Amino acid sequence: MEKRQDIVLGLIFVGIGIFAAWMATSYKGASGTYPMVLGLVLTLLGATVSIKALRQPTDQPRALVSAPAKLVTAALVSTIYVALVIPLGFYTASFLLVLAMPLALGFRRLVYALTVAVVFMSLIYLVFSVLLEKPLPRELILSLNAVGG
């Protein structure tokens, strides 16, 4: 059963990746490059999962979710993140997500989690705002200051 599930899941990701890459070809200019690359990476990873499953000699059963409590925690934190993006802004909400997720899942080194959050958000800013010149939506606080000032 595990082998068939992995093959099907991998093929689903291949399909989604190809569809995303194909849709990105309709974007004007260079704006389709990033989603196209993500689609192709998803295709490659899905193919890797399927090929790995095909090469396994046995079909061993396994639990669908090995840590259900952590799955629920991750889903809850992710839902809170989505709810906070509009009121707080992308950067603030994403920083809080990258900081809160490992802590919620049991990682207890706050300094490391904070360092990862700062580095990750810096990379997001550099990739989107500097490299791709596609700034993400402004933070709510910055938008209020611009309206009030």
Coordinates of C-alpha atoms in Angstrom, one line a residue:
M1 CA 0.0 0.0 0.0
E2 CA 2.8 2.4 0.9
K3 CA 4.5 2.0 -2.5
R4 CA 1.3 2.8 -4.5
Q5 CA 0.5 5.8 -2.3
D6 CA 4.0 7.3 -2.8
I7 CA 3.8 6.7 -6.6
V8 CA 0.4 8.4 -6.8
L9 CA 1.4 11.3 -4.6
G10 CA 4.6 11.8 -6.6
L11 CA 2.6 11.8 -9.8
I12 CA 0.1 14.3 -8.4
F13 CA 3.0 16.6 -7.6
V14 CA 4.4 16.1 -11.1
G15 CA 1.1 17.1 -12.5
I16 CA 0.7 20.2 -10.3
G17 CA 4.3 21.2 -11.0
I18 CA 3.8 20.9 -14.8
F19 CA 0.6 22.8 -14.6
A20 CA 2.1 25.6 -12.5
A21 CA 5.1 25.9 -14.9
W22 CA 2.8 26.0 -17.9
M23 CA 0.6 28.7 -16.3
A24 CA 3.7 30.7 -15.6
T25 CA 4.5 30.9 -19.3
S26 CA 1.5 33.2 -19.7
Y27 CA 2.9 35.8 -17.3
K28 CA 4.3 39.0 -18.9
G29 CA 8.1 39.6 -18.9
A30 CA 10.2 38.0 -16.3
S31 CA 7.4 37.8 -13.7
G32 CA 6.8 34.2 -14.7
T33 CA 10.3 33.0 -14.1
Y34 CA 10.0 32.4 -10.4
P35 CA 6.7 30.5 -10.5
M36 CA 8.0 28.5 -13.5
V37 CA 11.1 27.5 -11.5
L38 CA 9.0 26.5 -8.5
G39 CA 6.7 24.5 -10.8
L40 CA 9.7 22.7 -12.3
V41 CA 11.2 22.0 -8.9
L42 CA 7.9 20.6 -7.7
T43 CA 7.8 18.4 -10.8
L44 CA 11.3 17.2 -10.1
L45 CA 10.6 16.4 -6.5
G46 CA 7.4 14.6 -7.3
A47 CA 9.2 12.5 -9.9
T48 CA 11.9 11.7 -7.4
V49 CA 9.2 10.4 -4.9
S50 CA 7.6 8.3 -7.6
I51 CA 10.8 6.8 -8.9
K52 CA 12.1 6.1 -5.3
A53 CA 8.8 4.2 -4.6
L54 CA 9.0 2.3 -7.9
R55 CA 12.6 1.1 -6.9
Q56 CA 11.6 -0.2 -3.5
P57 CA 11.5 -4.0 -3.5
T58 CA 8.9 -4.4 -0.8
D59 CA 5.6 -2.7 0.1
Q60 CA 5.7 -2.1 3.9
P61 CA 2.7 -0.6 5.6
R62 CA 3.2 2.6 7.6
A63 CA 1.2 5.1 9.6
L64 CA -0.2 7.9 7.5
V65 CA 0.8 10.5 10.2
S66 CA 3.5 9.6 12.7
A67 CA 2.9 12.6 15.0
P68 CA -0.8 13.7 14.8
A69 CA -0.5 16.2 17.6
K70 CA 2.4 18.0 15.8
L71 CA 0.4 17.9 12.5
V72 CA -2.6 19.6 14.2
T73 CA -0.2 22.2 15.9
A74 CA 1.4 23.0 12.5
A75 CA -2.0 23.4 10.8
L76 CA -3.2 25.7 13.6
V77 CA -0.1 27.8 13.5
S78 CA -0.4 28.0 9.7
T79 CA -4.0 29.0 10.0
I80 CA -3.2 31.8 12.4
Y81 CA -0.4 33.0 10.0
V82 CA -2.9 33.2 7.1
A83 CA -5.3 35.2 9.3
L84 CA -2.5 37.6 10.4
V85 CA -1.1 38.4 6.9
I86 CA -3.7 41.1 6.1
P87 CA -3.8 42.8 9.5
L88 CA -0.1 42.7 10.2
G89 CA 1.5 42.6 6.8
F90 CA 3.4 39.9 5.0
Y91 CA 6.8 40.5 6.6
T92 CA 5.6 40.7 10.2
A93 CA 3.3 37.7 9.9
S94 CA 5.9 35.6 8.1
F95 CA 8.6 36.6 10.7
L96 CA 6.2 35.5 13.4
L97 CA 5.5 32.2 11.6
V98 CA 9.1 31.3 11.1
L99 CA 9.7 32.1 14.7
A100 CA 6.6 30.4 16.2
M101 CA 6.5 27.2 14.1
P102 CA 9.6 25.6 15.5
L103 CA 8.8 26.7 19.0
A104 CA 5.3 25.3 18.8
L105 CA 6.7 22.0 17.5
G106 CA 9.1 21.7 20.4
F107 CA 12.3 23.4 19.4
R108 CA 13.4 25.3 22.5
R109 CA 16.4 27.3 21.4
L110 CA 14.9 30.8 21.0
V111 CA 18.2 32.4 19.9
Y112 CA 18.5 29.9 17.0
A113 CA 14.9 30.3 16.0
L114 CA 15.2 34.1 16.1
T115 CA 18.4 33.9 14.0
V116 CA 16.7 31.7 11.4
A117 CA 13.7 34.0 11.3
V118 CA 15.8 37.1 10.7
V119 CA 18.0 35.3 8.0
F120 CA 14.9 33.9 6.3
M121 CA 13.1 37.2 6.1
S122 CA 16.2 39.0 4.9
L123 CA 16.5 36.4 2.1
I124 CA 12.8 36.9 1.2
Y125 CA 13.3 40.6 1.0
L126 CA 16.5 40.3 -1.1
V127 CA 14.9 37.8 -3.5
F128 CA 11.6 39.6 -4.1
S129 CA 12.3 43.3 -3.5
V130 CA 15.9 43.5 -4.7
L131 CA 16.6 40.6 -7.1
L132 CA 13.2 40.2 -8.8
E133 CA 12.1 43.8 -8.1
K134 CA 8.7 42.6 -7.1
P135 CA 8.1 44.1 -3.6
L136 CA 5.7 42.3 -1.4
P137 CA 2.7 44.2 0.1
R138 CA 3.6 46.9 2.6
E139 CA 3.2 46.4 6.3
L140 CA 0.0 47.7 7.8
I141 CA 1.9 50.0 10.1
L142 CA 3.9 51.5 7.2
S143 CA 0.7 52.0 5.3
L144 CA -1.0 53.8 8.2
N145 CA 1.9 56.1 8.6
A146 CA 1.8 57.0 4.9
V147 CA -1.9 57.8 5.1
G148 CA -1.7 59.7 8.4
G149 CA 1.4 61.7 7.5

